[in-house]
Amino acid sequence: MCPACEDFARTVLLLGQLALYADMDGADLDFVEVVSPGLAVSLPEPPPGMFPDGYDSDGGPARPGDS
């Protein structure tokens, strides 16, 4: 696996595990609140070929917080 692919996959995995942890009873939500933005910001650009040519990340349905 290419280094960029490995970093992307690892960060996505960590974000997913953090989301699962946040849903657990007794989860430390202060920890989740502090760690999740740092993980999201550290997410590298997706490796080439991850999305189809012409993919527009701004397309599709509105997300929470969009105006």
PDB file of C-alpha atoms in Angstrom:
ATOM      1  CA  MET A   1       0.000   0.000   0.000  1.00  0.00           C
ATOM      2  CA  CYS A   2       1.327   3.465  -0.873  1.00  0.00           C
ATOM      3  CA  PRO A   3       2.269   5.726   2.055  1.00  0.00           C
ATOM      4  CA  ALA A   4      -0.535   8.235   1.283  1.00  0.00           C
ATOM      5  CA  CYS A   5      -3.041   5.377   1.052  1.00  0.00           C
ATOM      6  CA  GLU A   6      -1.896   3.955   4.373  1.00  0.00           C
ATOM      7  CA  ASP A   7      -2.128   7.337   6.149  1.00  0.00           C
ATOM      8  CA  PHE A   8      -5.584   7.999   4.710  1.00  0.00           C
ATOM      9  CA  ALA A   9      -6.867   4.542   5.654  1.00  0.00           C
ATOM     10  CA  ARG A  10      -5.417   4.743   9.173  1.00  0.00           C
ATOM     11  CA  THR A  11      -6.940   8.176   9.834  1.00  0.00           C
ATOM     12  CA  VAL A  12     -10.352   7.127   8.509  1.00  0.00           C
ATOM     13  CA  LEU A  13     -10.180   4.026  10.714  1.00  0.00           C
ATOM     14  CA  LEU A  14      -9.335   6.132  13.773  1.00  0.00           C
ATOM     15  CA  LEU A  15     -12.226   8.512  13.050  1.00  0.00           C
ATOM     16  CA  GLY A  16     -14.575   5.535  12.741  1.00  0.00           C
ATOM     17  CA  GLN A  17     -13.344   4.011  15.994  1.00  0.00           C
ATOM     18  CA  LEU A  18     -13.740   7.356  17.734  1.00  0.00           C
ATOM     19  CA  ALA A  19     -17.322   7.606  16.465  1.00  0.00           C
ATOM     20  CA  LEU A  20     -18.067   4.111  17.784  1.00  0.00           C
ATOM     21  CA  TYR A  21     -16.486   4.990  21.134  1.00  0.00           C
ATOM     22  CA  ALA A  22     -18.608   8.167  21.352  1.00  0.00           C
ATOM     23  CA  ASP A  23     -21.761   6.030  21.095  1.00  0.00           C
ATOM     24  CA  MET A  24     -20.748   3.749  23.966  1.00  0.00           C
ATOM     25  CA  ASP A  25     -22.304   4.114  27.416  1.00  0.00           C
ATOM     26  CA  GLY A  26     -19.867   5.912  29.684  1.00  0.00           C
ATOM     27  CA  ALA A  27     -17.773   7.344  26.849  1.00  0.00           C
ATOM     28  CA  ASP A  28     -15.722  10.391  27.763  1.00  0.00           C
ATOM     29  CA  LEU A  29     -17.393  12.892  25.427  1.00  0.00           C
ATOM     30  CA  ASP A  30     -14.947  15.636  26.414  1.00  0.00           C
ATOM     31  CA  PHE A  31     -12.179  13.407  25.037  1.00  0.00           C
ATOM     32  CA  VAL A  32     -14.152  12.845  21.834  1.00  0.00           C
ATOM     33  CA  GLU A  33     -14.786  16.587  21.483  1.00  0.00           C
ATOM     34  CA  VAL A  34     -11.076  17.375  21.856  1.00  0.00           C
ATOM     35  CA  VAL A  35      -9.668  14.578  19.689  1.00  0.00           C
ATOM     36  CA  SER A  36     -12.129  14.463  16.776  1.00  0.00           C
ATOM     37  CA  PRO A  37     -11.321  17.880  15.231  1.00  0.00           C
ATOM     38  CA  GLY A  38      -7.590  17.121  15.338  1.00  0.00           C
ATOM     39  CA  LEU A  39      -8.121  13.804  13.607  1.00  0.00           C
ATOM     40  CA  ALA A  40     -10.377  15.347  10.992  1.00  0.00           C
ATOM     41  CA  VAL A  41      -7.862  18.112  10.238  1.00  0.00           C
ATOM     42  CA  SER A  42      -5.029  15.588   9.967  1.00  0.00           C
ATOM     43  CA  LEU A  43      -6.911  13.593   7.338  1.00  0.00           C
ATOM     44  CA  PRO A  44      -4.638  13.698   4.280  1.00  0.00           C
ATOM     45  CA  GLU A  45      -5.871  14.235   0.749  1.00  0.00           C
ATOM     46  CA  PRO A  46      -7.444  11.043  -0.578  1.00  0.00           C
ATOM     47  CA  PRO A  47      -5.001   9.017  -2.652  1.00  0.00           C
ATOM     48  CA  PRO A  48      -5.463   9.086  -6.425  1.00  0.00           C
ATOM     49  CA  GLY A  49      -8.139   6.669  -7.552  1.00  0.00           C
ATOM     50  CA  MET A  50     -10.025   6.766  -4.233  1.00  0.00           C
ATOM     51  CA  PHE A  51     -12.947   8.577  -5.905  1.00  0.00           C
ATOM     52  CA  PRO A  52     -14.106   8.358  -9.520  1.00  0.00           C
ATOM     53  CA  ASP A  53     -12.922  10.971 -12.051  1.00  0.00           C
ATOM     54  CA  GLY A  54     -15.051  14.097 -11.927  1.00  0.00           C
ATOM     55  CA  TYR A  55     -16.215  13.414  -8.352  1.00  0.00           C
ATOM     56  CA  ASP A  56     -17.492  16.616  -6.740  1.00  0.00           C
ATOM     57  CA  SER A  57     -17.332  16.512  -2.953  1.00  0.00           C
ATOM     58  CA  ASP A  58     -19.626  19.555  -2.843  1.00  0.00           C
ATOM     59  CA  GLY A  59     -22.351  17.785  -4.793  1.00  0.00           C
ATOM     60  CA  GLY A  60     -25.106  15.709  -3.282  1.00  0.00           C
ATOM     61  CA  PRO A  61     -27.533  16.337  -0.446  1.00  0.00           C
ATOM     62  CA  ALA A  62     -27.114  19.174   2.024  1.00  0.00           C
ATOM     63  CA  ARG A  63     -25.200  18.329   5.174  1.00  0.00           C
ATOM     64  CA  PRO A  64     -26.021  19.538   8.670  1.00  0.00           C
ATOM     65  CA  GLY A  65     -24.724  23.072   9.086  1.00  0.00           C
ATOM     66  CA  ASP A  66     -24.912  23.902   5.360  1.00  0.00           C
ATOM     67  CA  SER A  67     -26.900  26.993   4.568  1.00  0.00           C
TER      68      SER A  67
END
